[in-house]
Coordinates of C-alpha atoms in Angstrom, one line a residue:
X1 CA 33.8 4.8 -8.8
X2 CA 36.3 2.4 -7.1
X3 CA 36.5 2.9 -3.3
X4 CA 39.6 4.3 -1.7
X5 CA 39.6 2.6 1.5
X6 CA 43.0 1.1 0.3
X7 CA 44.6 4.4 1.0
X8 CA 44.3 3.6 4.7
X9 CA 46.0 0.3 4.7
X10 CA 49.3 -0.6 6.1
X11 CA 51.5 -3.2 4.2
X12 CA 54.1 -5.8 5.9
X13 CA 56.7 -7.1 3.8
X14 CA 57.5 -10.7 4.1
X15 CA 61.1 -11.8 2.6
X16 CA 60.1 -15.5 2.8
X17 CA 63.7 -17.1 3.0
X18 CA 64.3 -15.1 6.2
X19 CA 61.0 -14.9 8.0
X20 CA 60.3 -18.3 9.6
X21 CA 61.5 -21.9 8.8
X22 CA 59.4 -24.8 9.2
X23 CA 61.3 -27.7 8.1
X24 CA 64.7 -27.2 9.7
X25 CA 66.5 -26.9 6.1
X26 CA 67.7 -23.1 7.2
X27 CA 65.4 -21.4 4.6
X28 CA 62.2 -19.9 5.5
X29 CA 59.3 -21.0 3.8
X30 CA 55.4 -20.4 3.8
X31 CA 54.4 -22.7 6.6
X32 CA 56.8 -20.8 8.7
X33 CA 54.8 -17.8 7.5
X34 CA 51.5 -19.6 8.2
X35 CA 52.6 -20.3 11.6
X36 CA 53.3 -16.3 12.5
X37 CA 50.2 -14.8 11.3
X38 CA 48.8 -14.2 15.0
X39 CA 52.0 -11.8 15.1
X40 CA 50.9 -10.2 11.8
X41 CA 47.3 -9.7 13.1
X42 CA 48.2 -8.4 16.5
X43 CA 50.4 -5.7 14.8
X44 CA 47.1 -4.7 12.9
X45 CA 48.7 -4.6 9.4
X46 CA 46.1 -4.8 6.5
X47 CA 48.3 -6.2 3.7
X48 CA 51.2 -8.9 3.5
X49 CA 53.3 -8.3 0.6
X50 CA 55.1 -11.6 0.0
X51 CA 58.6 -11.3 -2.1
X52 CA 59.0 -14.1 -4.8
X53 CA 58.1 -17.7 -3.9
X54 CA 57.8 -18.8 -7.4
X55 CA 60.1 -21.7 -9.0
X56 CA 63.6 -20.2 -9.5
X57 CA 67.3 -21.2 -9.7
X58 CA 67.6 -18.6 -7.1
X59 CA 70.6 -16.8 -8.8
X60 CA 69.0 -13.7 -7.1
X61 CA 67.1 -15.3 -4.4
X62 CA 63.9 -15.7 -6.4
X63 CA 63.7 -12.6 -8.4
X64 CA 65.2 -15.0 -11.4
X65 CA 61.7 -16.9 -12.0
X66 CA 61.4 -20.1 -14.1
X67 CA 57.9 -20.7 -13.5
X68 CA 55.3 -17.8 -12.9
X69 CA 52.8 -20.3 -11.8
X70 CA 54.2 -22.6 -9.5
X71 CA 55.9 -22.4 -6.0
X72 CA 59.4 -23.4 -5.6
X73 CA 60.0 -26.4 -3.2
X74 CA 62.3 -24.4 -1.3
X75 CA 59.0 -22.4 0.0
X76 CA 56.5 -25.2 -0.1
X77 CA 53.6 -25.9 -2.5
X78 CA 50.6 -24.2 -4.4
X79 CA 48.5 -25.8 -1.7
X80 CA 50.4 -24.0 0.8
X81 CA 50.1 -20.8 -0.5
X82 CA 46.0 -21.3 -1.0
X83 CA 46.1 -22.1 2.6
X84 CA 47.8 -18.8 3.1
X85 CA 45.5 -16.8 1.0
X86 CA 42.6 -18.2 2.9
X87 CA 44.1 -17.8 6.3
X88 CA 44.9 -14.1 5.7
X89 CA 41.3 -13.5 4.2
X90 CA 39.9 -15.1 7.3
X91 CA 41.9 -12.7 9.6
X92 CA 41.0 -9.5 7.3
X93 CA 44.1 -9.3 5.9
X94 CA 45.3 -9.4 2.2
X95 CA 47.9 -10.9 0.1
X96 CA 50.1 -9.0 -2.5
X97 CA 52.5 -11.0 -4.6
X98 CA 55.7 -9.8 -6.0
X99 CA 55.4 -9.4 -10.1
X100 CA 58.9 -9.8 -11.6
X101 CA 58.2 -9.3 -15.4
X102 CA 60.7 -7.0 -16.5
X103 CA 62.8 -10.3 -16.9
X104 CA 62.8 -13.9 -16.2
X105 CA 65.3 -16.5 -15.4
X106 CA 67.3 -17.9 -18.2
X107 CA 65.8 -21.3 -17.2
X108 CA 62.4 -20.2 -17.6
X109 CA 60.8 -22.3 -20.6
X110 CA 60.2 -19.0 -22.7
X111 CA 63.8 -18.2 -22.5
X112 CA 64.9 -21.9 -23.5
X113 CA 62.8 -21.6 -26.5
X114 CA 64.0 -17.9 -27.4
X115 CA 67.7 -19.2 -27.2
X116 CA 67.1 -22.4 -29.2
X117 CA 67.0 -20.7 -32.7
X118 CA 67.0 -17.4 -34.3
X119 CA 63.7 -18.6 -36.1
X120 CA 62.0 -20.0 -33.0
X121 CA 58.5 -18.2 -32.5
X122 CA 59.6 -17.0 -28.9
X123 CA 63.0 -15.5 -30.3
X124 CA 61.5 -12.0 -30.2
X125 CA 60.3 -12.7 -26.6
X126 CA 63.8 -11.3 -25.3
X127 CA 66.4 -8.8 -26.5
X128 CA 68.7 -10.3 -29.1
X129 CA 71.1 -8.0 -30.7
X130 CA 74.2 -8.6 -33.2
X131 CA 77.8 -7.5 -32.0
X132 CA 79.0 -4.2 -32.9
X133 CA 80.5 -4.4 -36.5
X134 CA 84.2 -5.0 -36.8
X135 CA 84.6 -6.3 -33.3
X136 CA 85.4 -9.9 -32.2
X137 CA 81.9 -11.3 -30.6
X138 CA 82.2 -12.2 -27.0
X139 CA 85.1 -9.8 -26.4
X140 CA 84.9 -6.9 -24.3
X141 CA 83.2 -3.9 -26.1
X142 CA 81.7 -6.1 -28.6
X143 CA 78.4 -5.6 -26.8
X144 CA 75.3 -4.1 -28.9
X145 CA 75.5 -1.2 -26.2
X146 CA 78.1 -0.4 -23.3
X147 CA 75.3 -0.2 -20.8
X148 CA 76.3 -1.3 -17.2
X149 CA 74.4 -4.0 -15.5
X150 CA 72.9 -3.3 -12.2
X151 CA 74.8 -6.3 -10.8
X152 CA 78.1 -5.2 -12.3
X153 CA 79.6 -6.0 -15.8
X154 CA 77.9 -5.4 -19.3
X155 CA 74.2 -5.9 -19.8
X156 CA 74.9 -8.3 -22.6
X157 CA 75.8 -11.8 -22.6
X158 CA 77.3 -13.5 -25.8
X159 CA 75.2 -16.6 -26.8
X160 CA 77.4 -19.0 -28.8
X161 CA 74.9 -21.3 -29.9
X162 CA 72.7 -18.5 -32.0
X163 CA 75.7 -15.9 -32.5
X164 CA 73.7 -13.1 -30.8
X165 CA 73.8 -11.1 -27.4
X166 CA 70.8 -11.1 -25.0
X167 CA 69.9 -8.1 -22.8
X168 CA 70.0 -8.6 -19.0
X169 CA 70.0 -5.1 -17.0
X170 CA 70.6 -7.4 -13.7
X171 CA 72.3 -10.9 -13.7
X172 CA 73.0 -12.7 -16.8
X173 CA 70.8 -15.3 -15.6
X174 CA 67.9 -12.8 -15.7
X175 CA 67.2 -12.0 -19.3
X176 CA 65.0 -9.0 -19.8
X177 CA 61.5 -9.8 -21.6
X178 CA 60.7 -7.7 -24.8
X179 CA 57.6 -6.1 -23.8
X180 CA 57.4 -4.4 -27.5
X181 CA 56.2 -7.8 -28.4
X182 CA 52.4 -7.9 -27.7
X183 CA 52.3 -11.7 -27.3
X184 CA 54.8 -11.4 -24.1
X185 CA 52.4 -8.6 -22.7
X186 CA 49.3 -11.0 -23.1
X187 CA 51.4 -14.0 -21.7
X188 CA 52.0 -11.8 -18.7
X189 CA 48.5 -10.5 -18.2
X190 CA 47.2 -14.1 -18.4
X191 CA 49.3 -15.0 -15.6
X192 CA 48.2 -12.2 -13.7
X193 CA 44.7 -12.9 -14.0
X194 CA 45.5 -16.6 -13.1
X195 CA 47.0 -15.4 -9.6
X196 CA 43.7 -12.9 -8.9
X197 CA 41.5 -15.6 -9.9
X198 CA 43.4 -17.8 -7.4
X199 CA 42.5 -15.3 -4.4
X200 CA 45.6 -12.8 -4.7
X201 CA 44.6 -9.2 -3.7
X202 CA 47.6 -7.3 -5.7
X203 CA 50.9 -7.0 -7.0
X204 CA 54.1 -5.4 -6.0
X205 CA 55.6 -4.8 -9.5
X206 CA 59.7 -5.2 -9.4
X207 CA 61.3 -2.4 -11.5
X208 CA 58.1 -2.0 -13.5
X209 CA 59.7 1.3 -14.9
X210 CA 62.1 -0.6 -16.9
X211 CA 59.7 -2.6 -19.2
X212 CA 60.0 -0.1 -21.8
X213 CA 63.3 0.2 -23.5
X214 CA 64.5 3.1 -26.2
X215 CA 64.4 0.6 -29.2
X216 CA 67.4 2.4 -30.6
X217 CA 69.8 1.3 -27.8
X218 CA 71.9 4.5 -27.8
X219 CA 75.1 4.2 -26.1
X220 CA 76.2 5.4 -22.5
X221 CA 78.8 7.5 -21.0
X222 CA 81.5 5.2 -19.9
X223 CA 82.8 5.3 -16.2
X224 CA 86.3 6.6 -16.0
X225 CA 88.6 3.6 -16.7
X226 CA 85.6 1.4 -17.8
X227 CA 84.1 0.4 -21.1
X228 CA 80.7 0.6 -19.5
X229 CA 78.5 3.0 -18.0
X230 CA 75.0 3.3 -16.6
X231 CA 72.5 3.3 -19.4
X232 CA 69.4 3.9 -17.0
X233 CA 68.2 6.9 -19.0
X234 CA 67.4 4.6 -22.2
X235 CA 65.6 1.7 -20.2
X236 CA 63.9 3.8 -17.3
X237 CA 60.5 5.3 -17.6
X238 CA 60.9 4.5 -21.3
X239 CA 58.8 5.7 -24.1
X240 CA 55.8 3.3 -23.9
X241 CA 55.8 2.8 -20.2
X242 CA 52.5 4.6 -19.5
X243 CA 50.9 2.8 -22.6
X244 CA 51.9 -0.7 -21.2
X245 CA 50.5 0.0 -17.7
X246 CA 47.3 1.4 -19.1
X247 CA 46.9 -1.5 -21.1
X248 CA 47.7 -4.0 -18.1
X249 CA 44.9 -2.2 -16.2
X250 CA 42.6 -2.5 -19.0
X251 CA 43.2 -6.4 -19.5
X252 CA 43.8 -7.2 -15.7
X253 CA 42.3 -4.8 -13.2
X254 CA 39.5 -2.8 -14.5
X255 CA 36.7 -5.1 -14.2
X256 CA 38.1 -6.2 -10.8
X257 CA 38.0 -2.6 -9.1
X258 CA 34.4 -2.0 -7.8
X259 CA 32.6 -0.2 -5.0
X260 CA 33.6 -2.9 -2.7
X261 CA 36.7 -4.5 -4.0
X262 CA 40.2 -3.1 -4.9
X263 CA 43.2 -4.7 -6.4
X264 CA 46.4 -3.0 -4.9
X265 CA 49.1 -2.1 -7.3
X266 CA 52.5 -0.8 -6.3
X267 CA 55.3 0.1 -8.8
X268 CA 58.9 -0.2 -7.8
X269 CA 60.6 2.4 -9.9
X270 CA 64.3 3.5 -9.4
X271 CA 64.9 7.0 -10.2
X272 CA 61.6 8.1 -11.0
X273 CA 60.9 11.8 -10.4
X274 CA 57.7 13.3 -8.8
X275 CA 56.3 14.5 -12.3
X276 CA 56.6 11.0 -13.5
X277 CA 55.3 9.6 -10.3
X278 CA 52.2 11.8 -10.8
X279 CA 51.4 10.4 -14.1
X280 CA 52.0 6.8 -12.9
X281 CA 49.6 7.3 -10.2
X282 CA 46.9 9.9 -10.8
X283 CA 43.6 7.6 -10.5
X284 CA 41.9 9.0 -13.6
X285 CA 45.2 7.5 -15.9
X286 CA 44.5 3.9 -14.6
X287 CA 47.8 2.9 -14.3
X288 CA 49.0 1.9 -10.7
X289 CA 47.9 3.1 -7.1
X290 CA 51.4 4.0 -6.0
X291 CA 55.2 3.8 -6.7
X292 CA 58.3 3.0 -4.7
X293 CA 60.6 5.8 -5.3
X294 CA 64.3 5.6 -4.2
X295 CA 65.3 9.2 -3.7
X296 CA 65.6 9.5 -0.1
X297 CA 67.7 6.1 0.4
X298 CA 70.1 7.6 -2.1
X299 CA 71.0 10.6 -0.1
X300 CA 74.0 8.9 1.9
X301 CA 75.5 7.5 -1.2
X302 CA 77.6 8.8 -4.2
X303 CA 78.4 6.9 -7.1
X304 CA 77.3 3.7 -6.0
X305 CA 75.9 2.3 -3.0
X306 CA 79.1 1.6 -1.2
X307 CA 80.2 5.0 -1.9
X308 CA 79.0 6.3 1.4
X309 CA 78.3 9.9 2.3
X310 CA 77.1 11.6 5.2
X311 CA 73.3 12.0 5.6
X312 CA 72.2 15.4 6.8
X313 CA 68.8 15.6 8.2
X314 CA 67.4 18.8 6.3
X315 CA 68.1 16.8 3.1
X316 CA 66.1 13.8 4.3
X317 CA 63.4 16.2 5.4
X318 CA 63.1 18.2 2.2
X319 CA 63.1 15.0 0.2
X320 CA 60.2 13.5 2.1
X321 CA 58.4 16.9 2.1
X322 CA 58.7 17.4 -1.8
X323 CA 57.0 14.2 -2.2
X324 CA 54.2 15.2 0.1
X325 CA 53.7 18.3 -1.9
X326 CA 54.3 16.8 -5.4
X327 CA 51.7 14.0 -5.0
X328 CA 49.2 15.9 -2.8
X329 CA 45.5 15.5 -4.3
X330 CA 47.0 14.0 -7.4
X331 CA 49.1 10.6 -6.9
X332 CA 50.3 8.3 -4.0
X333 CA 53.5 7.5 -2.5
X334 CA 54.6 4.4 -0.6
X335 CA 56.3 5.4 2.8
X336 CA 59.2 3.1 3.7
X337 CA 62.7 3.1 5.5
X338 CA 64.1 -0.3 4.3
X339 CA 62.9 -3.6 2.5
X340 CA 64.8 -6.7 1.1
X341 CA 67.1 -4.1 -0.8
X342 CA 68.0 -1.9 2.0
X343 CA 69.9 -2.2 5.4
X344 CA 68.0 -1.8 8.8
X345 CA 66.6 1.6 9.4
X346 CA 67.9 1.8 12.8
X347 CA 71.6 1.4 12.0
X348 CA 71.1 3.5 8.8
X349 CA 69.0 6.5 9.9
X350 CA 69.0 5.9 13.7
X351 CA 71.1 5.0 16.7
X352 CA 71.5 1.2 16.9
X353 CA 73.3 1.7 20.2
X354 CA 72.2 2.9 23.5
X355 CA 69.2 4.7 21.7
X356 CA 68.1 1.8 19.5
X357 CA 64.5 1.5 21.1
X358 CA 64.0 5.1 21.1
X359 CA 65.3 5.8 17.6
X360 CA 63.5 2.8 16.1
X361 CA 60.3 4.2 17.5
X362 CA 61.2 7.8 16.5
X363 CA 61.5 6.4 12.7
X364 CA 58.4 4.8 12.9
X365 CA 56.6 7.7 14.1
X366 CA 58.0 10.2 11.7
X367 CA 57.3 7.7 8.5
X368 CA 53.7 6.6 9.6
X369 CA 52.6 10.5 10.1
X370 CA 53.3 11.3 6.5
X371 CA 50.7 10.8 3.8
X372 CA 51.0 7.8 1.8
X373 CA 51.0 3.9 2.5
X374 CA 53.2 2.8 5.2
X375 CA 55.3 -0.3 4.5
X376 CA 56.7 -2.1 7.6
X377 CA 59.5 -4.4 6.5
X378 CA 59.9 -7.8 8.4
X379 CA 61.8 -7.0 11.8
X380 CA 61.7 -3.4 11.5
X381 CA 58.5 -3.5 14.1
X382 CA 61.2 -5.1 16.4
X383 CA 64.0 -2.3 16.1
X384 CA 66.2 -5.2 14.5
X385 CA 69.6 -3.9 13.5
X386 CA 72.6 -4.6 11.2
X387 CA 74.6 -7.6 11.7
X388 CA 78.3 -7.4 12.5
X389 CA 79.4 -8.7 8.8
X390 CA 83.1 -8.3 8.6
X391 CA 84.4 -10.8 6.0
X392 CA 83.4 -11.4 2.6
X393 CA 82.1 -14.9 3.6
X394 CA 79.5 -13.3 5.9
X395 CA 77.5 -12.1 2.5
X396 CA 75.3 -13.9 0.5
X397 CA 73.8 -11.4 -2.2
X398 CA 75.0 -11.8 -5.6
X399 CA 75.1 -7.8 -5.9
X400 CA 77.4 -7.6 -3.2
X401 CA 79.8 -10.6 -4.1
X402 CA 80.0 -9.5 -7.7
X403 CA 80.9 -6.0 -6.7
X404 CA 83.6 -7.4 -4.4
X405 CA 85.0 -9.7 -6.8
X406 CA 85.3 -7.3 -9.6
X407 CA 86.9 -4.5 -7.2
X408 CA 89.4 -7.2 -5.9
X409 CA 90.1 -8.4 -9.6
X410 CA 91.0 -4.8 -10.5
X411 CA 93.2 -4.2 -7.7
X412 CA 92.3 -0.5 -7.4
X413 CA 90.1 -0.6 -4.3
X414 CA 90.8 -0.5 -0.4
X415 CA 88.9 -3.9 0.1
X416 CA 88.8 -3.4 3.8
X417 CA 87.1 -0.3 3.4
X418 CA 84.7 -1.9 0.8
X419 CA 83.9 -4.4 3.4
X420 CA 83.3 -1.7 5.9
X421 CA 80.9 -0.1 3.3
X422 CA 79.0 -3.5 2.6
X423 CA 78.6 -4.2 6.4
X424 CA 76.7 -0.7 6.3
X425 CA 74.7 -1.0 3.0
X426 CA 74.5 -4.3 1.8
X427 CA 71.2 -5.9 1.0
X428 CA 72.1 -8.8 3.2
X429 CA 71.7 -6.5 6.2
X430 CA 67.9 -6.5 5.4
X431 CA 68.0 -10.3 5.0
X432 CA 69.1 -11.6 8.3
X433 CA 66.6 -13.8 9.8
X434 CA 63.7 -12.5 11.8
X435 CA 64.5 -12.7 15.5
X436 CA 61.4 -14.2 17.1
X437 CA 62.8 -15.6 20.4
X438 CA 66.0 -16.2 22.6
X439 CA 66.3 -19.8 21.6
X440 CA 69.2 -20.9 19.3
X441 CA 68.9 -19.1 16.0
X442 CA 66.4 -16.7 17.3
X443 CA 63.7 -19.4 16.9
X444 CA 64.1 -18.8 13.0
X445 CA 65.2 -22.5 12.5
X446 CA 66.1 -25.6 14.1
X447 CA 68.8 -26.2 11.6
X448 CA 71.6 -23.9 10.1
X449 CA 70.4 -20.6 8.7
X450 CA 71.0 -19.9 5.4
X451 CA 72.7 -16.5 6.6
X452 CA 73.8 -16.0 10.0
X453 CA 71.4 -14.6 12.7
X454 CA 72.4 -11.4 14.3
X455 CA 73.9 -12.3 17.8
X456 CA 72.0 -9.5 19.5
X457 CA 68.8 -11.9 19.1
X458 CA 69.0 -12.8 22.7
X459 CA 67.7 -9.3 23.9
X460 CA 66.1 -8.0 20.5
X461 CA 63.3 -10.6 19.7
X462 CA 59.2 -10.6 19.2
X463 CA 58.8 -12.8 22.4
X464 CA 60.3 -10.1 24.4
X465 CA 58.2 -7.4 22.9
X466 CA 54.7 -8.5 21.8
X467 CA 52.3 -7.2 24.6
X468 CA 55.2 -5.2 26.4
X469 CA 54.3 -1.7 27.2
X470 CA 57.0 0.7 25.6
X471 CA 58.3 -1.8 23.2
X472 CA 59.0 -1.1 19.7
X473 CA 56.4 -3.8 18.4
X474 CA 53.7 -2.1 20.7
X475 CA 54.8 1.6 19.4
X476 CA 54.2 0.2 15.7
X477 CA 50.9 -1.0 16.6
X478 CA 49.8 2.1 18.2
X479 CA 50.8 3.8 15.1
X480 CA 48.9 1.4 12.6
X481 CA 45.8 1.8 15.0
X482 CA 46.1 5.4 14.7
X483 CA 46.4 5.5 10.7
X484 CA 43.0 3.4 10.9
X485 CA 41.2 5.7 13.1
X486 CA 42.3 9.2 12.1
X487 CA 41.6 10.3 8.7
X488 CA 43.8 13.4 9.0
X489 CA 46.8 11.0 8.4
X490 CA 45.7 9.6 5.3
X491 CA 43.8 12.8 4.0
X492 CA 45.1 15.8 5.8
X493 CA 47.5 18.5 4.3
X494 CA 51.1 18.5 5.2
X495 CA 53.4 21.3 6.4
X496 CA 57.0 20.9 7.1
X497 CA 58.4 23.0 10.1
X498 CA 62.0 24.1 10.7
X499 CA 63.3 22.8 7.3
X500 CA 66.5 23.6 8.0
X501 CA 67.2 22.6 11.9
X502 CA 69.8 20.1 11.9
X503 CA 68.4 17.3 14.3
X504 CA 64.9 18.6 14.7
X505 CA 62.3 16.9 12.4
X506 CA 58.5 18.7 12.8
X507 CA 55.7 18.9 10.7
X508 CA 51.7 19.5 10.8
X509 CA 48.9 17.6 9.3
X510 CA 45.8 19.4 9.0
X511 CA 42.2 17.9 8.0
X512 CA 39.0 16.8 9.2
X513 CA 39.0 14.0 12.0
X514 CA 36.5 11.2 12.0
X515 CA 33.7 13.3 13.6
X516 CA 34.3 15.9 10.7
X517 CA 35.9 18.5 12.9
X518 CA 38.6 20.8 11.6
X519 CA 42.0 18.8 13.4
X520 CA 45.6 19.4 13.3
X521 CA 48.4 16.9 14.4
X522 CA 52.0 18.2 15.3
X523 CA 54.5 15.7 15.2
X524 CA 58.0 16.6 16.5
X525 CA 61.3 14.2 16.7
X526 CA 64.8 15.0 18.0
X527 CA 67.3 13.0 15.6
X528 CA 70.2 13.3 18.0
X529 CA 71.5 11.9 21.4
X530 CA 71.2 15.3 23.1
X531 CA 68.4 17.4 24.6
X532 CA 67.8 19.9 22.1
X533 CA 65.2 22.7 22.1
X534 CA 63.5 24.6 19.5
X535 CA 60.9 27.1 18.9
X536 CA 58.2 26.3 16.3
X537 CA 56.4 28.7 14.3
X538 CA 53.2 28.1 16.0
X539 CA 50.7 30.1 18.0
X540 CA 50.9 29.7 21.9
X541 CA 47.7 28.0 22.2
X542 CA 49.5 24.9 21.1
X543 CA 50.6 24.2 24.8
X544 CA 47.4 23.1 25.4
X545 CA 47.1 20.5 22.5
X546 CA 46.8 16.9 23.9
X547 CA 49.4 14.4 23.6
X548 CA 48.3 11.6 21.2
X549 CA 51.6 9.3 21.3
X550 CA 55.0 9.3 22.7
X551 CA 57.8 7.0 22.2
X552 CA 59.4 7.8 25.5
X553 CA 56.7 6.4 28.0
X554 CA 58.1 7.2 31.5
X555 CA 57.1 10.8 31.5
X556 CA 55.4 13.6 29.4
X557 CA 57.6 15.8 26.9
X558 CA 59.7 18.0 29.0
X559 CA 58.2 21.1 27.5
X560 CA 55.0 21.4 25.2
X561 CA 55.0 23.5 21.7
X562 CA 55.5 26.1 20.3
X563 CA 58.7 26.2 22.4
X564 CA 59.6 22.5 22.8
X565 CA 62.4 20.7 24.4
X566 CA 63.0 17.1 23.3
X567 CA 65.2 14.4 24.8
X568 CA 67.5 12.3 22.9
X569 CA 65.5 10.5 20.0
X570 CA 62.2 11.7 21.5
X571 CA 59.3 11.8 19.3
X572 CA 55.7 13.2 20.2
X573 CA 52.4 13.7 18.3
X574 CA 50.2 16.3 19.6
X575 CA 46.6 17.0 18.4
X576 CA 44.2 19.9 18.6
X577 CA 40.6 20.1 17.3
X578 CA 39.0 23.5 16.3

């Protein structure tokens, strides 16, 4: 039976372009990452997830891959990657690579062959279709379906040379692979085995629930005033998704998962539901270890990510609690507030003003005490906040730039309001350079950074926090150490308390501690800038429980449970053993 120690691991995501630049070109690279492994080792993480460093034209910052088995010169060389694997392993850490196989770059040799002629052997490696009958090819509305791209515009691009359209759910430079073709699948599996043989320890699989499409290609309901609409129901969790992942497991992972080894597999799955996630992650089904689901990071948006809505804490609590209950003893979930596609959590869910430090630590406490695998996105362990981007020239993300350009062309959007929304939610907010110290450009580069450094780096940086009692970094380190030593966090039951309270987030974890004793952990957090009291539905003997960890280090909590009182953004973990 394969081991399950991986459930205790904590993952740290490196977005290499923004992590650390070793050569002064303003873009982070592998040697920059190698120079900061002490930081990750001190933090205590078990796994480094490395966002794409493969050869790429960089239309989508590396998520458009032109060669799966080489490193882009922007980031270094294969020798640098081999050195990274060796150094991580020497420190007891593992490397998970980003696997982007829903699509390639349009500059990948596979696509070059596919688009060369209709009778090329690789023609069917991608999705090619004729225009709609009776319509002029290449004109709006003539596409094979009216699906809307996740990066704006239609999902189909006309190819004049061969007289057909090709499908791309994202950028037109990211054509979708046709997983219906077994040759495509075998080529992908061979590439994955090549990386595992090189020493890679697993894969984070980009939009892996989009690899199976409804081959009848139904039309979507168009958005008001548009020819196009979301077609996700026809290419998300499609009819052969489970079949493909089970085949992948047999072909790539089965022989490598043993009593003392485990290949970590993580599936990014926009729109996945709890019942679907159970099927993807139940161990006996042999598909994936865990999913990235998006429910909780869509609670504060409406029709799209720039349609901002107020976030109600009871909704956020309910979402995370539902996933705890739905996957308990069946599947497994990823725990995250942010990543390279999300803004900074302290600005989104916390308070990036006077309570920045306290709220950053409270967000970490609540997340890490849930069941699942915690993900620390680079810079969150420092409490990094959103940058003050205010003009379109501040942004770099293709998704944001395309959206703004189309809105400006239509002329029906308040562009100033859109820029404010982009400043809150753009993917660029998670991509500003990591703030290492107070030197120019935050110690990220000696050159001009590819995207501006947040001007708060003079006070918010690693040098000011590592080893400093009470810092955000040290709080993260303690939370990770706690997960490693207390199996109640990994294996215990979960119970949400006060689900309707507008600002208090409280829950219990119950299970056996490392000594085999029945143990309960109580987590209570104040998500507001006021002193707040609350009566928890617990027995009075909780007043004698031991404090495990607090985020405010000056004094003990104002009042113990069950009738507790919490200061602004205060969070506390208590333990009692039966």
